């Protein structure tokens, strides 16, 4: 998962959004770790489940890492400044992006993770 994250990181540009969609424990945070490390972030990367968003400004470009799992509704995401985040020249990684598809802009890179009895299946589409 980390290696896959590092590989997709090479193709990301400032302003890109990566939606990570998959069940609990599917590996969304591990992909996030790979992306963040590849872009130069030095610290740890954990699910921002309670923080809602973690900002890593030591990477190039900076990374804003969201987790929508605990959000009750789309308004909560708007309240933490979602639209301002979209304007920043950062990479936005969004775990559980499928919770509020109405807020996920066109052009988002969507990685689906299917949790199989043995291993994971990854698929990609552009929203
Ligand atoms: N490809 C994989 N194969 C086997 N185990 C994996 C794989 N990817 C992740 N894991 C394991 O699954 C667990 C959950 O991984 P991770 O935290 O990345 O999932 P997540 O999708 O972010 O979960 P959450 O929905 O709770 O945020 C970890 O223990 C991790 O080591
Ligand atoms: Mg996670």
Tab-separated table of N, CA and C and ligand atoms in Angstrom:
chain	number	residue	atom	x	y	z
A	1	UNK	N	0.829	-1.197	0.000
A	1	UNK	CA	0.000	0.000	0.000
A	1	UNK	C	0.873	1.260	0.000
A	2	UNK	N	1.934	1.205	0.820
A	2	UNK	CA	2.815	2.386	0.872
A	2	UNK	C	3.531	2.587	-0.456
A	3	UNK	N	3.939	1.485	-1.051
A	3	UNK	CA	4.646	1.584	-2.332
A	3	UNK	C	3.698	2.110	-3.408
A	4	UNK	N	2.480	1.635	-3.388
A	4	UNK	CA	1.474	2.122	-4.335
A	4	UNK	C	1.243	3.618	-4.121
A	5	UNK	N	1.143	4.039	-2.856
A	5	UNK	CA	0.959	5.462	-2.559
A	5	UNK	C	2.108	6.291	-3.114
A	6	UNK	N	3.331	5.761	-2.927
A	6	UNK	CA	4.513	6.484	-3.420
A	6	UNK	C	4.475	6.593	-4.939
A	7	UNK	N	3.993	5.540	-5.594
A	7	UNK	CA	3.939	5.572	-7.066
A	7	UNK	C	2.928	6.599	-7.555
A	8	UNK	N	1.756	6.664	-6.909
A	8	UNK	CA	0.794	7.646	-7.408
A	8	UNK	C	1.231	9.067	-7.054
A	9	UNK	N	2.000	9.197	-5.979
A	9	UNK	CA	2.465	10.533	-5.579
A	9	UNK	C	3.238	11.213	-6.707
A	10	UNK	N	3.967	10.401	-7.472
A	10	UNK	CA	4.768	10.943	-8.578
A	10	UNK	C	3.923	11.633	-9.636
A	11	UNK	N	2.655	11.298	-9.686
A	11	UNK	CA	1.789	11.825	-10.742
A	11	UNK	C	0.886	12.941	-10.243
A	12	UNK	N	1.042	13.324	-8.983
A	12	UNK	CA	0.128	14.320	-8.425
A	12	UNK	C	0.681	15.727	-8.583
A	13	UNK	N	-0.220	16.676	-8.802
A	13	UNK	CA	0.146	18.079	-8.933
A	13	UNK	C	-0.568	18.872	-7.835
A	14	UNK	N	-0.021	20.069	-7.496
A	14	UNK	CA	-0.705	20.905	-6.512
A	14	UNK	C	-2.159	21.119	-6.921
A	15	UNK	N	-3.050	20.999	-5.966
A	15	UNK	CA	-4.476	21.161	-6.246
A	15	UNK	C	-5.200	19.860	-6.510
A	16	UNK	N	-4.427	18.770	-6.672
A	16	UNK	CA	-5.073	17.472	-6.923
A	16	UNK	C	-5.730	16.931	-5.649
A	17	UNK	N	-6.783	16.176	-5.862
A	17	UNK	CA	-7.496	15.536	-4.752
A	17	UNK	C	-7.453	14.027	-4.962
A	18	UNK	N	-7.105	13.316	-3.904
A	18	UNK	CA	-7.096	11.854	-3.947
A	18	UNK	C	-8.157	11.354	-2.972
A	19	UNK	N	-9.191	10.710	-3.505
A	19	UNK	CA	-10.244	10.137	-2.671
A	19	UNK	C	-9.909	8.681	-2.411
A	20	UNK	N	-9.900	8.273	-1.150
A	20	UNK	CA	-9.606	6.888	-0.784
A	20	UNK	C	-10.878	6.268	-0.233
A	21	UNK	N	-11.348	5.249	-0.930
A	21	UNK	CA	-12.645	4.660	-0.613
A	21	UNK	C	-12.461	3.177	-0.331
A	22	UNK	N	-12.869	2.759	0.840
A	22	UNK	CA	-12.751	1.346	1.209
A	22	UNK	C	-13.194	1.174	2.644
A	23	UNK	N	-13.522	-0.060	3.002
A	23	UNK	CA	-14.046	-0.343	4.344
A	23	UNK	C	-13.049	0.003	5.439
A	24	UNK	N	-13.528	-0.088	6.673
A	24	UNK	CA	-12.666	0.055	7.852
A	24	UNK	C	-11.480	-0.899	7.727
A	25	UNK	N	-10.294	-0.362	7.877
A	25	UNK	CA	-9.110	-1.215	7.843
A	25	UNK	C	-8.680	-1.670	6.459
A	26	UNK	N	-9.244	-1.070	5.430
A	26	UNK	CA	-8.913	-1.496	4.062
A	26	UNK	C	-7.479	-1.144	3.685
A	27	UNK	N	-6.959	-0.079	4.254
A	27	UNK	CA	-5.590	0.337	3.943
A	27	UNK	C	-5.476	1.768	3.446
A	28	UNK	N	-6.503	2.568	3.670
A	28	UNK	CA	-6.506	3.965	3.199
A	28	UNK	C	-5.360	4.767	3.806
A	29	UNK	N	-5.161	4.569	5.109
A	29	UNK	CA	-4.107	5.355	5.760
A	29	UNK	C	-2.730	4.902	5.285
A	30	UNK	N	-2.578	3.610	4.997
A	30	UNK	CA	-1.277	3.151	4.495
A	30	UNK	C	-0.963	3.754	3.127
A	31	UNK	N	-1.962	3.866	2.269
A	31	UNK	CA	-1.727	4.557	0.987
A	31	UNK	C	-1.363	6.013	1.259
A	32	UNK	N	-2.065	6.636	2.194
A	32	UNK	CA	-1.762	8.035	2.539
A	32	UNK	C	-0.320	8.169	3.006
A	33	UNK	N	0.126	7.212	3.822
A	33	UNK	CA	1.513	7.261	4.323
A	33	UNK	C	2.511	7.217	3.178
A	34	UNK	N	2.205	6.374	2.179
A	34	UNK	CA	3.108	6.277	1.028
A	34	UNK	C	3.162	7.575	0.242
A	35	UNK	N	2.009	8.194	0.051
A	35	UNK	CA	1.973	9.472	-0.681
A	35	UNK	C	2.764	10.528	0.093
A	36	UNK	N	2.485	10.615	1.390
A	36	UNK	CA	3.106	11.676	2.202
A	36	UNK	C	4.621	11.513	2.262
A	37	UNK	N	5.085	10.285	2.466
A	37	UNK	CA	6.528	10.061	2.556
A	37	UNK	C	7.193	10.402	1.227
A	38	UNK	N	6.549	10.008	0.128
A	38	UNK	CA	7.153	10.255	-1.188
A	38	UNK	C	7.249	11.747	-1.496
A	39	UNK	N	6.353	12.536	-0.909
A	39	UNK	CA	6.378	13.983	-1.175
A	39	UNK	C	7.193	14.740	-0.122
A	40	UNK	N	7.851	13.971	0.768
A	40	UNK	CA	8.830	14.604	1.664
A	40	UNK	C	8.370	14.822	3.087
A	41	UNK	N	7.170	14.374	3.436
A	41	UNK	CA	6.727	14.542	4.821
A	41	UNK	C	7.506	13.599	5.729
A	42	UNK	N	8.027	14.150	6.829
A	42	UNK	CA	8.921	13.375	7.706
A	42	UNK	C	8.209	12.730	8.881
A	43	UNK	N	7.122	13.320	9.345
A	43	UNK	CA	6.487	12.822	10.570
A	43	UNK	C	5.580	11.640	10.288
A	44	UNK	N	4.857	11.243	11.316
A	44	UNK	CA	3.965	10.099	11.136
A	44	UNK	C	2.661	10.545	10.474
A	45	UNK	N	1.963	9.584	9.924
A	45	UNK	CA	0.675	9.843	9.283
A	45	UNK	C	-0.320	8.846	9.865
A	46	UNK	N	-1.322	9.375	10.556
A	46	UNK	CA	-2.360	8.509	11.117
A	46	UNK	C	-3.711	8.969	10.593
A	47	UNK	N	-4.718	8.114	10.720
A	47	UNK	CA	-6.073	8.510	10.295
A	47	UNK	C	-6.493	9.749	11.079
A	48	UNK	N	-6.854	10.830	10.388
A	48	UNK	CA	-7.310	12.015	11.130
A	48	UNK	C	-8.779	11.878	11.538
A	49	UNK	N	-9.115	10.723	12.123
A	49	UNK	CA	-10.527	10.415	12.403
A	49	UNK	C	-11.122	11.427	13.366
A	50	UNK	N	-10.391	11.779	14.399
A	50	UNK	CA	-10.924	12.714	15.392
A	50	UNK	C	-10.552	14.144	15.068
A	51	UNK	N	-9.360	14.336	14.493
A	51	UNK	CA	-8.933	15.690	14.125
A	51	UNK	C	-9.703	16.176	12.893
A	52	UNK	N	-10.260	15.266	12.102
A	52	UNK	CA	-10.945	15.543	10.832
A	52	UNK	C	-9.987	15.895	9.707
A	53	UNK	N	-8.969	16.713	10.007
A	53	UNK	CA	-7.959	17.001	8.980
A	53	UNK	C	-6.593	17.170	9.638
A	54	UNK	N	-5.573	16.571	9.066
A	54	UNK	CA	-4.188	16.819	9.471
A	54	UNK	C	-3.505	17.564	8.334
A	55	UNK	N	-2.746	18.573	8.685
A	55	UNK	CA	-2.049	19.356	7.657
A	55	UNK	C	-0.557	19.080	7.763
A	56	UNK	N	0.034	18.652	6.654
A	56	UNK	CA	1.477	18.397	6.610
A	56	UNK	C	2.079	19.455	5.694
A	57	UNK	N	2.826	20.367	6.286
A	57	UNK	CA	3.344	21.470	5.484
A	57	UNK	C	4.828	21.301	5.158
A	58	UNK	N	5.406	20.174	5.596
A	58	UNK	CA	6.823	19.946	5.297
A	58	UNK	C	7.008	19.191	3.982
A	59	UNK	N	5.921	18.830	3.338
A	59	UNK	CA	6.042	18.144	2.047
A	59	UNK	C	5.899	19.168	0.923
A	60	UNK	N	6.290	18.752	-0.277
A	60	UNK	CA	6.130	19.598	-1.459
A	60	UNK	C	5.352	18.834	-2.514
A	61	UNK	N	4.142	19.294	-2.862
A	61	UNK	CA	3.395	20.379	-2.193
A	61	UNK	C	2.898	19.937	-0.815
A	62	UNK	N	2.401	20.905	-0.024
A	62	UNK	CA	1.824	20.528	1.263
A	62	UNK	C	0.640	19.579	1.070
A	63	UNK	N	0.346	18.802	2.098
A	63	UNK	CA	-0.727	17.798	2.020
A	63	UNK	C	-1.740	18.058	3.130
A	64	UNK	N	-3.009	18.041	2.759
A	64	UNK	CA	-4.097	18.142	3.726
A	64	UNK	C	-4.793	16.786	3.721
A	65	UNK	N	-4.802	16.130	4.859
A	65	UNK	CA	-5.258	14.733	4.950
A	65	UNK	C	-6.565	14.688	5.761
A	66	UNK	N	-7.639	14.380	5.071
A	66	UNK	CA	-8.971	14.382	5.695
A	66	UNK	C	-9.442	12.962	5.981
A	67	UNK	N	-10.315	12.865	6.968
A	67	UNK	CA	-11.011	11.604	7.235
A	67	UNK	C	-12.466	11.960	7.543
A	68	UNK	N	-13.370	11.533	6.674
A	68	UNK	CA	-14.775	11.942	6.812
A	68	UNK	C	-15.588	10.941	7.629
A	69	UNK	N	-14.924	9.920	8.158
A	69	UNK	CA	-15.647	8.812	8.792
A	69	UNK	C	-16.591	9.290	9.896
A	70	UNK	N	-16.117	10.176	10.737
A	70	UNK	CA	-16.921	10.587	11.880
A	70	UNK	C	-17.784	11.807	11.615
A	71	UNK	N	-17.728	12.319	10.417
A	71	UNK	CA	-18.544	13.514	10.150
A	71	UNK	C	-20.015	13.115	10.000
A	72	UNK	N	-20.872	13.898	10.628
A	72	UNK	CA	-22.315	13.591	10.624
A	72	UNK	C	-22.954	13.980	9.296
A	73	UNK	N	-22.487	15.084	8.749
A	73	UNK	CA	-23.112	15.567	7.512
A	73	UNK	C	-22.130	16.454	6.750
A	74	UNK	N	-22.513	16.751	5.512
A	74	UNK	CA	-21.627	17.511	4.632
A	74	UNK	C	-21.340	18.910	5.180
A	75	UNK	N	-22.286	19.450	5.927
A	75	UNK	CA	-22.090	20.802	6.468
A	75	UNK	C	-20.858	20.866	7.369
A	76	UNK	N	-20.605	19.753	8.088
A	76	UNK	CA	-19.441	19.726	8.985
A	76	UNK	C	-18.145	19.927	8.209
A	77	UNK	N	-18.107	19.337	7.017
A	77	UNK	CA	-16.903	19.484	6.187
A	77	UNK	C	-16.804	20.929	5.680
A	78	UNK	N	-17.932	21.487	5.309
A	78	UNK	CA	-17.932	22.896	4.879
A	78	UNK	C	-17.504	23.800	6.037
A	79	UNK	N	-17.945	23.449	7.257
A	79	UNK	CA	-17.640	24.281	8.432
A	79	UNK	C	-16.152	24.311	8.751
A	80	UNK	N	-15.420	23.236	8.409
A	80	UNK	CA	-13.967	23.282	8.679
A	80	UNK	C	-13.213	23.902	7.501
A	81	UNK	N	-13.950	24.454	6.541
A	81	UNK	CA	-13.297	25.240	5.494
A	81	UNK	C	-12.987	24.488	4.226
A	82	UNK	N	-13.756	23.460	3.925
A	82	UNK	CA	-13.519	22.618	2.747
A	82	UNK	C	-13.275	23.441	1.489
A	83	UNK	N	-14.121	24.465	1.283
A	83	UNK	CA	-13.988	25.221	0.025
A	83	UNK	C	-12.682	26.015	-0.020
A	84	UNK	N	-12.220	26.452	1.156
A	84	UNK	CA	-10.917	27.140	1.191
A	84	UNK	C	-9.780	26.155	0.919
A	85	UNK	N	-9.916	24.952	1.457
A	85	UNK	CA	-8.890	23.936	1.189
A	85	UNK	C	-8.779	23.652	-0.311
A	86	UNK	N	-9.935	23.666	-0.991
A	86	UNK	CA	-9.920	23.381	-2.434
A	86	UNK	C	-9.151	24.442	-3.215
A	87	UNK	N	-9.077	25.640	-2.660
A	87	UNK	CA	-8.397	26.746	-3.342
A	87	UNK	C	-6.893	26.730	-3.107
A	88	UNK	N	-6.451	25.958	-2.108
A	88	UNK	CA	-5.019	25.964	-1.775
A	88	UNK	C	-4.258	25.090	-2.748
A	89	UNK	N	-3.017	25.454	-3.001
A	89	UNK	CA	-2.201	24.650	-3.902
A	89	UNK	C	-1.593	23.483	-3.131
A	90	UNK	N	-2.461	22.703	-2.565
A	90	UNK	CA	-2.022	21.553	-1.771
A	90	UNK	C	-2.563	20.294	-2.429
A	91	UNK	N	-2.054	19.149	-1.952
A	91	UNK	CA	-2.671	17.870	-2.321
A	91	UNK	C	-3.673	17.544	-1.213
A	92	UNK	N	-4.873	17.227	-1.588
A	92	UNK	CA	-5.884	16.845	-0.607
A	92	UNK	C	-6.089	15.339	-0.685
A	93	UNK	N	-5.864	14.667	0.433
A	93	UNK	CA	-6.150	13.229	0.516
A	93	UNK	C	-7.388	13.083	1.394
A	94	UNK	N	-8.367	12.344	0.905
A	94	UNK	CA	-9.638	12.261	1.633
A	94	UNK	C	-10.018	10.799	1.866
A	95	UNK	N	-9.846	10.337	3.113
A	95	UNK	CA	-10.336	9.005	3.471
A	95	UNK	C	-11.852	9.077	3.651
A	96	UNK	N	-12.546	8.022	3.244
A	96	UNK	CA	-14.017	7.963	3.328
A	96	UNK	C	-14.678	9.053	2.491
A	97	UNK	N	-14.097	9.373	1.352
A	97	UNK	CA	-14.634	10.443	0.493
A	97	UNK	C	-16.040	10.124	0.003
A	98	UNK	N	-16.391	8.828	-0.009
A	98	UNK	CA	-17.725	8.438	-0.498
A	98	UNK	C	-18.841	8.820	0.470
A	99	UNK	N	-18.490	9.307	1.661
A	99	UNK	CA	-19.543	9.710	2.595
A	99	UNK	C	-20.321	10.912	2.061
A	100	UNK	N	-19.608	11.847	1.433
A	100	UNK	CA	-20.273	13.053	0.926
A	100	UNK	C	-19.862	13.311	-0.514
A	101	UNK	N	-20.303	12.449	-1.427
A	101	UNK	CA	-19.867	12.575	-2.822
A	101	UNK	C	-20.233	13.913	-3.432
A	102	UNK	N	-21.246	14.561	-2.872
A	102	UNK	CA	-21.668	15.860	-3.419
A	102	UNK	C	-20.598	16.936	-3.227
A	103	UNK	N	-19.667	16.695	-2.294
A	103	UNK	CA	-18.633	17.708	-2.049
A	103	UNK	C	-17.319	17.381	-2.742
A	104	UNK	N	-17.286	16.267	-3.448
A	104	UNK	CA	-16.032	15.856	-4.100
A	104	UNK	C	-16.035	16.378	-5.539
A	105	UNK	N	-15.117	17.283	-5.857
A	105	UNK	CA	-15.161	17.938	-7.171
A	105	UNK	C	-14.796	17.009	-8.336
A	106	UNK	N	-15.241	17.409	-9.486
A	106	UNK	CA	-14.848	16.713	-10.710
A	106	UNK	C	-13.335	16.722	-10.841
A	107	UNK	N	-12.802	15.642	-11.379
A	107	UNK	CA	-11.354	15.589	-11.575
A	107	UNK	C	-10.628	14.899	-10.431
A	108	UNK	N	-11.357	14.583	-9.364
A	108	UNK	CA	-10.742	13.897	-8.220
A	108	UNK	C	-10.266	12.501	-8.634
A	109	UNK	N	-9.070	12.154	-8.169
A	109	UNK	CA	-8.544	10.804	-8.400
A	109	UNK	C	-9.128	9.894	-7.330
A	110	UNK	N	-9.867	8.886	-7.747
A	110	UNK	CA	-10.548	8.042	-6.773
A	110	UNK	C	-9.940	6.645	-6.757
A	111	UNK	N	-9.424	6.246	-5.589
A	111	UNK	CA	-8.854	4.903	-5.428
A	111	UNK	C	-9.826	4.087	-4.576
A	112	UNK	N	-10.311	3.011	-5.154
A	112	UNK	CA	-11.196	2.104	-4.417
A	112	UNK	C	-10.365	0.938	-3.909
A	113	UNK	N	-10.545	0.606	-2.652
A	113	UNK	CA	-9.823	-0.527	-2.065
A	113	UNK	C	-10.850	-1.565	-1.651
A	114	UNK	N	-10.732	-2.728	-2.224
A	114	UNK	CA	-11.612	-3.826	-1.878
A	114	UNK	C	-10.841	-4.755	-0.951
A	115	UNK	N	-11.437	-5.018	0.198
A	115	UNK	CA	-10.780	-5.842	1.210
A	115	UNK	C	-11.174	-7.302	0.955
A	116	UNK	N	-10.266	-8.075	0.420
A	116	UNK	CA	-10.551	-9.478	0.091
A	116	UNK	C	-10.072	-10.365	1.243
A	117	UNK	N	-10.564	-11.600	1.315
A	117	UNK	CA	-10.111	-12.500	2.384
A	117	UNK	C	-8.577	-12.583	2.423
A	118	UNK	N	-7.972	-12.594	1.235
A	118	UNK	CA	-6.515	-12.576	1.194
A	118	UNK	C	-6.073	-11.404	0.344
A	119	UNK	N	-5.676	-10.341	0.985
A	119	UNK	CA	-5.140	-9.196	0.268
A	119	UNK	C	-6.181	-8.144	-0.077
A	120	UNK	N	-5.826	-7.274	-0.994
A	120	UNK	CA	-6.660	-6.120	-1.366
A	120	UNK	C	-6.690	-6.002	-2.880
A	121	UNK	N	-7.807	-5.506	-3.402
A	121	UNK	CA	-7.862	-5.177	-4.825
A	121	UNK	C	-8.050	-3.669	-4.939
A	122	UNK	N	-7.185	-3.064	-5.752
A	122	UNK	CA	-7.231	-1.607	-5.932
A	122	UNK	C	-7.779	-1.288	-7.310
A	123	UNK	N	-8.623	-0.271	-7.380
A	123	UNK	CA	-9.051	0.200	-8.693
A	123	UNK	C	-9.090	1.728	-8.675
A	124	UNK	N	-8.968	2.275	-9.867
A	124	UNK	CA	-8.852	3.733	-10.001
A	124	UNK	C	-9.905	4.249	-10.961
A	125	UNK	N	-10.524	5.350	-10.598
A	125	UNK	CA	-11.264	6.104	-11.616
A	125	UNK	C	-11.202	7.587	-11.286
A	126	UNK	N	-11.469	8.374	-12.329
A	126	UNK	CA	-11.459	9.820	-12.145
A	126	UNK	C	-12.925	10.250	-12.051
A	127	UNK	N	-13.258	10.944	-10.949
A	127	UNK	CA	-14.650	11.356	-10.743
A	127	UNK	C	-15.055	12.392	-11.777
B	1	LIG	N1	-2.575	-4.469	1.576
B	1	LIG	C1	-2.671	-4.882	2.857
B	1	LIG	N2	-2.538	-6.180	3.178
B	1	LIG	C2	-2.641	-6.601	4.459
B	1	LIG	N3	-2.870	-5.761	5.513
B	1	LIG	C3	-3.006	-4.463	5.257
B	1	LIG	C4	-2.929	-3.943	3.917
B	1	LIG	N4	-3.120	-2.585	3.978
B	1	LIG	C5	-3.312	-2.299	5.266
B	1	LIG	N5	-3.234	-3.403	6.034
B	1	LIG	C6	-3.413	-3.480	7.488
B	1	LIG	O1	-4.760	-3.138	7.770
B	1	LIG	C7	-4.829	-2.337	8.950
B	1	LIG	C8	-5.565	-1.054	8.659
B	1	LIG	O2	-4.814	-0.256	7.720
B	1	LIG	P1	-5.142	1.293	7.537
B	1	LIG	O3	-5.113	1.979	8.865
B	1	LIG	O4	-4.251	1.813	6.485
B	1	LIG	O5	-6.658	1.198	7.043
B	1	LIG	P2	-7.725	2.365	6.842
B	1	LIG	O6	-8.472	2.006	5.618
B	1	LIG	O7	-7.078	3.688	6.893
B	1	LIG	O8	-8.655	2.167	8.129
B	1	LIG	P3	-9.718	3.220	8.747
B	1	LIG	O9	-10.966	3.061	7.953
B	1	LIG	O10	-9.883	2.713	10.163
B	1	LIG	O11	-9.121	4.592	8.679
B	1	LIG	C9	-3.414	-2.118	9.425
B	1	LIG	O12	-3.169	-3.017	10.478
B	1	LIG	C10	-2.562	-2.465	8.215
B	1	LIG	O13	-1.318	-2.982	8.590
B	2	LIG	MG1	-7.492	5.372	7.981
